[in-house]
């Protein structure tokens, strides 16, 4: 679809399709041709299709206004509760067919059609990583593994999980493996971020606030026994705190549970596990426990499905991203206050934001989270690759790689520290930078939360006015010696948002207690990150700004990269080396927006190499702390094409096989039923990494539309040089 700048198009929702988990069916080849989905015409007279869509939206909006108006007239005679209910019903009836949201795509000089799918430029930017096309998910048991858990178990395990989205998801996969190890019945885990919040809808609580409980229980039928609640006698014992409770370390080994937890479980029939750090089982298990690694994969990628409301909204947002018919990039900033404080990156920001980061670092040192000194040279940390890539730096990398200014970038993450000001440089380089708020309505987001109690009286506390005592002239005349000192200042109220959300920084060395509204917002963030997670897993390209959280563990972006590696390894997932990127940016800091050809080729070479080299780095750094950040080779298998098995002429495929083996380890050969599947693949005469000679991003003016008249004379002489350099670049690529 060819759209010009300034086009206003209100996309029409598509019918929901599965999105979450290994069997989503969204993405891959079907996702790349989403321009052909129902409701958006991508063939024929495109201008007429756009006009027709606008007319349909205008008619629909008028219909909505008329119906809502008639409903309001009718409900004037009803009580207040019935009035609200009828209005919501009217909106719900038409919301499924017409949704008006804030994003207006801006595409300039784009002729994106099926003919471009086989071009070298498209394959380089959006095409699959050919060396990983033979990698497939395989989390089924491979050794002796009982098909069903024993009917008689040793007791019940009750779990309470603390932390954010990525910590919750990792912890759940760990506790299922522990329940299997101890032959215990698992009670549905309790997510403290939801139960501790005030006023959350009673419709969704704890585990059901994020995930589908029924799907979780059915998917694990052959692995562990899962129940929703404890028996009454054990529930009473837990309330009276008559059961043993363990605060489990992050890297607990299987022997910790066998020697410490199992005896107490057999004695009391119930133990409670508190998981504070995002995990309760070491990432790398001994070889005899390899089947428990595959159980982790089955839990995370198949059993953990989001509840229906979250999954449907994520599907709608994904369809709106693909509606223009173009692929998109997902970008996770990794910019959280905790991560910046932990790694000493305060000087990347200015003013109050740097003060906030240092205040958090002081708190971490006080509580033993960090054993380093408070003051750290952030510039040195950045050059060592220990700080996140800023949005401006990520934008420079993407533009240097060849992505155009009108490509769509979806920014994920529940929090971007510094707010929209931090994202301003990225908006300057890419016109279509969006997030969940610009692709959905406030009404759609509010449906995720359910009916929540009104807590205005708690969120906006009203302090009682201080009534000054009236002093009579006679009392003043005889009230002590003169000159009298000034009275002491009144005590400051313990309400920290009177000067903004940073007003407490200069008043206390301690973090303020969370308000009721902040507790509720923390619960909402879980839903926001669930939507972002589903979209990032299905994105055509994914690039993380950082891969560590505020405890030094792998973060949300690492979890996404692990899921993509398991589900669709061939999708482009850049894993840039931040140390190398910092060096490249320092080399051209003075001419960053007018970079020369040599520097651009260096960036392209690095990003292309990161597609495979980054897997080796993740295997050595992320996997020892977070198994789900790199679930191979345990949960994957390698299928070799017939061309690579039988021909000595296909040196490319043989080299591909060896490279994948080196990057991912000793991979299991796919089973026979998978080998017999017929897969259609593009057989390109050229390699994946061939560069388009007409790519405009090869010029020195990287981001500005400067006249190219002075370059036209040298175009022919440079073609051969570009071609030779591209060939050299390709040989050291993926």
Short mmCIF file of C-alpha atoms in Angstrom, two decimals, residues 313-637:
data_model
loop_
_atom_site.label_atom_id
_atom_site.label_comp_id
_atom_site.label_asym_id
_atom_site.label_seq_id
_atom_site.Cartn_x
_atom_site.Cartn_y
_atom_site.Cartn_z
CA UNK A 313 -5.93 -6.67 22.74
CA UNK A 314 -2.38 -7.73 21.86
CA UNK A 315 -3.74 -9.33 18.69
CA UNK A 316 -5.59 -6.14 17.74
CA UNK A 317 -2.49 -4.01 18.26
CA UNK A 318 -0.41 -6.41 16.19
CA UNK A 319 -2.94 -6.28 13.37
CA UNK A 320 -2.93 -2.47 13.45
CA UNK A 321 0.84 -2.51 13.19
CA UNK A 322 0.67 -4.78 10.16
CA UNK A 323 -2.33 -3.07 8.56
CA UNK A 324 -0.26 -0.73 6.33
CA UNK A 325 1.33 -3.84 4.78
CA UNK A 326 4.84 -3.14 6.05
CA UNK A 327 6.98 -5.09 8.52
CA UNK A 328 7.92 -3.39 11.78
CA UNK A 329 10.71 -3.24 14.35
CA UNK A 330 10.21 -3.82 18.07
CA UNK A 331 12.59 -1.99 20.38
CA UNK A 332 12.92 -2.55 24.13
CA UNK A 333 14.77 0.34 25.75
CA UNK A 334 15.71 -1.39 29.01
CA UNK A 335 15.79 2.07 30.61
CA UNK A 336 14.58 1.50 34.14
CA UNK A 337 15.66 3.45 37.19
CA UNK A 338 16.78 0.30 38.99
CA UNK A 339 18.96 -0.93 36.11
CA UNK A 340 20.59 2.47 35.66
CA UNK A 341 21.31 2.71 39.38
CA UNK A 342 22.68 -0.81 39.66
CA UNK A 343 25.15 -0.34 36.80
CA UNK A 344 26.15 3.24 37.68
CA UNK A 345 24.76 5.05 34.63
CA UNK A 346 23.41 8.20 36.31
CA UNK A 347 25.47 10.60 34.21
CA UNK A 348 23.67 9.53 31.05
CA UNK A 349 20.89 11.79 32.32
CA UNK A 350 20.78 15.29 33.73
CA UNK A 351 19.18 17.29 36.51
CA UNK A 352 16.66 15.52 38.67
CA UNK A 353 16.84 12.22 36.76
CA UNK A 354 20.53 11.79 37.65
CA UNK A 355 19.66 12.62 41.26
CA UNK A 356 16.92 10.01 41.25
CA UNK A 357 19.28 7.34 39.95
CA UNK A 358 21.91 8.17 42.57
CA UNK A 359 19.29 8.13 45.30
CA UNK A 360 18.25 4.63 44.22
CA UNK A 361 21.89 3.55 44.14
CA UNK A 362 22.33 4.83 47.69
CA UNK A 363 19.39 2.69 48.76
CA UNK A 364 20.86 -0.36 46.98
CA UNK A 365 24.20 0.10 48.75
CA UNK A 366 22.47 0.50 52.10
CA UNK A 367 20.52 -2.75 51.62
CA UNK A 368 23.46 -4.75 50.31
CA UNK A 369 22.25 -5.04 46.72
CA UNK A 370 25.42 -3.29 45.51
CA UNK A 371 28.83 -3.61 47.16
CA UNK A 372 30.48 -0.88 45.11
CA UNK A 373 30.92 2.79 45.88
CA UNK A 374 28.25 5.38 45.21
CA UNK A 375 30.09 7.56 42.70
CA UNK A 376 30.85 5.82 39.42
CA UNK A 377 32.19 7.26 36.18
CA UNK A 378 29.27 6.64 33.85
CA UNK A 379 31.36 7.42 30.78
CA UNK A 380 33.73 4.56 31.60
CA UNK A 381 30.81 2.27 32.37
CA UNK A 382 29.33 3.08 28.98
CA UNK A 383 32.62 2.37 27.17
CA UNK A 384 32.75 -0.99 28.95
CA UNK A 385 29.30 -1.82 27.62
CA UNK A 386 27.70 -1.80 31.08
CA UNK A 387 25.13 0.92 30.36
CA UNK A 388 22.05 0.75 28.13
CA UNK A 389 22.11 2.03 24.59
CA UNK A 390 20.20 5.30 24.51
CA UNK A 391 17.30 5.64 22.03
CA UNK A 392 19.34 8.07 19.95
CA UNK A 393 22.16 5.52 19.62
CA UNK A 394 19.75 2.75 18.64
CA UNK A 395 18.22 5.07 16.05
CA UNK A 396 21.66 5.79 14.58
CA UNK A 397 22.42 2.07 14.34
CA UNK A 398 19.15 1.28 12.59
CA UNK A 399 19.49 4.14 10.13
CA UNK A 400 23.08 3.15 9.38
CA UNK A 401 21.98 -0.43 8.76
CA UNK A 402 19.60 0.82 6.09
CA UNK A 403 16.17 1.20 7.67
CA UNK A 404 14.33 4.22 6.31
CA UNK A 405 12.86 7.08 8.29
CA UNK A 406 9.27 5.94 7.71
CA UNK A 407 9.74 2.37 9.01
CA UNK A 408 7.52 1.53 11.96
CA UNK A 409 9.19 1.14 15.37
CA UNK A 410 7.21 -0.23 18.31
CA UNK A 411 8.67 0.87 21.66
CA UNK A 412 8.00 -1.65 24.42
CA UNK A 413 8.55 -1.67 28.16
CA UNK A 414 6.40 -0.65 31.10
CA UNK A 415 8.71 2.24 31.97
CA UNK A 416 11.05 4.40 29.87
CA UNK A 417 13.06 6.33 32.41
CA UNK A 418 13.19 10.00 31.48
CA UNK A 419 9.87 9.91 29.67
CA UNK A 420 9.22 11.12 26.15
CA UNK A 421 12.14 13.54 26.29
CA UNK A 422 14.47 10.53 26.17
CA UNK A 423 12.71 9.26 23.04
CA UNK A 424 12.76 12.61 21.21
CA UNK A 425 15.93 11.84 19.16
CA UNK A 426 14.40 8.55 18.03
CA UNK A 427 11.23 10.36 16.93
CA UNK A 428 13.41 12.75 14.94
CA UNK A 429 14.96 9.87 12.97
CA UNK A 430 11.82 7.74 12.55
CA UNK A 431 8.42 9.24 11.89
CA UNK A 432 6.41 6.19 12.90
CA UNK A 433 7.51 5.52 16.48
CA UNK A 434 4.55 4.03 18.34
CA UNK A 435 3.69 2.17 21.53
CA UNK A 436 0.65 0.48 23.01
CA UNK A 437 -0.99 3.80 23.95
CA UNK A 438 -0.91 5.14 20.39
CA UNK A 439 -2.30 1.88 18.96
CA UNK A 440 -5.20 1.41 21.34
CA UNK A 441 -7.88 3.47 23.00
CA UNK A 442 -8.09 4.23 26.69
CA UNK A 443 -11.35 2.28 26.73
CA UNK A 444 -9.61 -0.82 25.39
CA UNK A 445 -6.89 -0.58 28.03
CA UNK A 446 -9.43 -0.04 30.79
CA UNK A 447 -11.21 -3.27 29.86
CA UNK A 448 -8.09 -5.17 30.91
CA UNK A 449 -8.37 -3.92 34.47
CA UNK A 450 -12.01 -4.86 35.05
CA UNK A 451 -14.19 -2.96 37.53
CA UNK A 452 -11.90 -1.34 40.04
CA UNK A 453 -12.91 0.35 43.25
CA UNK A 454 -12.86 4.13 43.49
CA UNK A 455 -9.89 5.07 45.63
CA UNK A 456 -9.84 8.84 45.13
CA UNK A 457 -10.08 9.37 48.84
CA UNK A 458 -6.82 7.41 49.23
CA UNK A 459 -4.90 8.73 46.24
CA UNK A 460 -5.64 12.41 46.99
CA UNK A 461 -5.43 12.75 50.74
CA UNK A 462 -6.75 16.00 52.06
CA UNK A 463 -4.81 17.35 55.01
CA UNK A 464 -6.75 19.10 57.69
CA UNK A 465 -6.20 22.86 57.58
CA UNK A 466 -4.17 24.23 60.46
CA UNK A 467 -6.21 26.74 62.45
CA UNK A 468 -3.97 29.37 64.00
CA UNK A 469 -4.69 30.19 67.59
CA UNK A 470 -5.98 33.71 68.11
CA UNK A 471 -3.66 35.64 70.38
CA UNK A 472 -5.14 38.56 72.24
CA UNK A 473 -3.12 41.76 72.70
CA UNK A 474 -2.93 41.14 76.42
CA UNK A 475 -1.40 37.67 75.93
CA UNK A 476 1.07 39.04 73.41
CA UNK A 477 2.08 41.80 75.81
CA UNK A 478 3.07 39.42 78.59
CA UNK A 479 4.21 36.40 76.51
CA UNK A 480 7.87 36.02 77.50
CA UNK A 481 11.04 38.02 76.98
CA UNK A 482 11.83 40.02 73.89
CA UNK A 483 13.27 39.65 71.30
CA UNK A 484 11.60 36.25 71.03
CA UNK A 485 13.06 33.66 68.62
CA UNK A 486 11.08 32.61 65.58
CA UNK A 487 8.87 29.60 66.13
CA UNK A 488 10.11 26.27 64.67
CA UNK A 489 8.89 25.47 61.17
CA UNK A 490 5.90 23.17 60.96
CA UNK A 491 6.55 19.48 60.35
CA UNK A 492 6.58 18.46 56.68
CA UNK A 493 3.70 16.15 55.78
CA UNK A 494 4.56 12.61 54.65
CA UNK A 495 2.99 13.10 51.26
CA UNK A 496 5.77 13.04 48.73
CA UNK A 497 4.13 14.11 45.50
CA UNK A 498 3.40 17.75 46.35
CA UNK A 499 6.34 18.84 44.15
CA UNK A 500 6.07 16.09 41.56
CA UNK A 501 7.08 12.46 41.76
CA UNK A 502 10.67 13.37 42.67
CA UNK A 503 9.78 15.71 45.50
CA UNK A 504 10.96 13.25 48.15
CA UNK A 505 14.55 12.90 46.92
CA UNK A 506 16.06 15.72 48.96
CA UNK A 507 14.03 15.03 52.12
CA UNK A 508 14.99 11.48 53.07
CA UNK A 509 17.61 8.85 52.38
CA UNK A 510 14.93 6.17 52.23
CA UNK A 511 12.55 5.30 49.45
CA UNK A 512 9.02 6.45 50.26
CA UNK A 513 6.31 3.89 50.85
CA UNK A 514 4.23 3.19 47.78
CA UNK A 515 0.89 4.92 47.68
CA UNK A 516 -2.30 3.03 46.95
CA UNK A 517 -2.35 4.37 43.40
CA UNK A 518 1.28 3.34 42.84
CA UNK A 519 0.47 -0.19 43.97
CA UNK A 520 -2.40 -0.32 41.50
CA UNK A 521 -0.19 1.09 38.73
CA UNK A 522 2.40 -1.61 39.40
CA UNK A 523 -0.30 -4.21 38.78
CA UNK A 524 -1.31 -2.43 35.57
CA UNK A 525 2.32 -2.47 34.40
CA UNK A 526 2.20 -6.25 34.38
CA UNK A 527 -0.61 -6.10 31.83
CA UNK A 528 1.20 -3.47 29.75
CA UNK A 529 4.34 -5.58 29.63
CA UNK A 530 2.31 -8.67 28.77
CA UNK A 531 0.99 -6.86 25.68
CA UNK A 532 4.47 -5.64 24.77
CA UNK A 533 5.88 -9.13 25.26
CA UNK A 534 3.40 -10.71 22.86
CA UNK A 535 4.10 -8.06 20.20
CA UNK A 536 7.89 -8.21 20.56
CA UNK A 537 7.89 -11.99 20.15
CA UNK A 538 6.00 -11.65 16.84
CA UNK A 539 7.89 -8.61 15.52
CA UNK A 540 9.74 -8.86 12.20
CA UNK A 541 12.86 -7.37 13.79
CA UNK A 542 13.75 -7.01 17.46
CA UNK A 543 16.57 -4.99 19.01
CA UNK A 544 17.16 -4.53 22.76
CA UNK A 545 18.72 -1.47 24.30
CA UNK A 546 19.86 -3.43 27.37
CA UNK A 547 19.74 -6.99 28.63
CA UNK A 548 20.10 -6.56 32.41
CA UNK A 549 17.67 -5.51 35.14
CA UNK A 550 18.10 -3.75 38.47
CA UNK A 551 19.58 -6.86 40.11
CA UNK A 552 22.12 -7.65 37.43
CA UNK A 553 19.95 -10.46 36.05
CA UNK A 554 18.64 -10.78 32.47
CA UNK A 555 15.66 -8.50 31.89
CA UNK A 556 12.49 -8.27 29.79
CA UNK A 557 14.46 -7.98 26.54
CA UNK A 558 16.45 -11.13 27.33
CA UNK A 559 13.23 -13.03 27.94
CA UNK A 560 11.88 -11.87 24.56
CA UNK A 561 15.08 -12.91 22.77
CA UNK A 562 14.92 -16.35 24.36
CA UNK A 563 11.30 -16.82 23.29
CA UNK A 564 12.09 -15.72 19.73
CA UNK A 565 15.08 -18.09 19.63
CA UNK A 566 12.83 -20.96 20.67
CA UNK A 567 9.72 -20.19 18.64
CA UNK A 568 11.11 -18.65 15.45
CA UNK A 569 14.89 -18.55 15.53
CA UNK A 570 15.20 -17.29 11.96
CA UNK A 571 13.48 -13.97 12.71
CA UNK A 572 15.97 -11.13 12.86
CA UNK A 573 17.00 -10.46 16.45
CA UNK A 574 19.92 -8.07 16.77
CA UNK A 575 22.13 -8.56 19.82
CA UNK A 576 24.56 -5.64 19.56
CA UNK A 577 27.74 -5.65 21.60
CA UNK A 578 27.37 -2.42 23.59
CA UNK A 579 31.12 -2.11 24.10
CA UNK A 580 31.77 -2.28 20.36
CA UNK A 581 28.87 0.06 19.64
CA UNK A 582 30.23 2.61 22.12
CA UNK A 583 33.60 2.47 20.35
CA UNK A 584 32.00 2.94 16.94
CA UNK A 585 29.96 5.91 18.13
CA UNK A 586 32.97 7.55 19.76
CA UNK A 587 34.91 7.25 16.50
CA UNK A 588 32.43 9.51 14.72
CA UNK A 589 30.93 11.47 17.61
CA UNK A 590 31.69 14.83 15.95
CA UNK A 591 30.10 13.78 12.64
CA UNK A 592 27.47 11.35 13.84
CA UNK A 593 24.73 12.53 11.48
CA UNK A 594 27.07 12.84 8.49
CA UNK A 595 28.91 9.55 8.89
CA UNK A 596 31.17 8.37 6.09
CA UNK A 597 30.80 5.22 4.05
CA UNK A 598 33.46 3.26 5.93
CA UNK A 599 31.79 3.86 9.28
CA UNK A 600 28.37 2.86 7.93
CA UNK A 601 29.80 -0.41 6.61
CA UNK A 602 31.40 -1.09 10.01
CA UNK A 603 28.04 -0.67 11.73
CA UNK A 604 26.35 -2.95 9.21
CA UNK A 605 29.02 -5.58 9.63
CA UNK A 606 28.68 -5.48 13.40
CA UNK A 607 24.87 -5.72 13.44
CA UNK A 608 24.88 -8.53 10.90
CA UNK A 609 27.49 -10.48 12.84
CA UNK A 610 25.49 -9.98 16.04
CA UNK A 611 22.73 -12.17 14.63
CA UNK A 612 24.93 -15.22 15.30
CA UNK A 613 27.81 -13.97 17.43
CA UNK A 614 25.32 -12.56 19.92
CA UNK A 615 24.05 -16.10 20.51
CA UNK A 616 27.50 -17.18 21.65
CA UNK A 617 27.71 -14.21 24.01
CA UNK A 618 24.24 -14.94 25.41
CA UNK A 619 25.19 -18.57 25.96
CA UNK A 620 28.18 -17.51 28.08
CA UNK A 621 26.67 -14.53 29.95
CA UNK A 622 22.86 -14.64 30.12
CA UNK A 623 22.14 -18.35 30.24
CA UNK A 624 24.08 -19.07 33.48
CA UNK A 625 21.72 -16.62 35.24
CA UNK A 626 18.48 -17.03 33.31
CA UNK A 627 17.81 -20.25 31.40
CA UNK A 628 14.86 -18.84 29.45
CA UNK A 629 17.08 -16.15 27.94
CA UNK A 630 18.84 -18.85 25.89
CA UNK A 631 16.87 -22.14 25.92
CA UNK A 632 19.06 -23.94 23.40
CA UNK A 633 20.28 -26.57 22.73
CA UNK A 634 18.08 -28.22 25.39
CA UNK A 635 14.74 -27.11 23.89
CA UNK A 636 15.56 -27.07 20.17
CA UNK A 637 16.55 -29.43 17.44
#
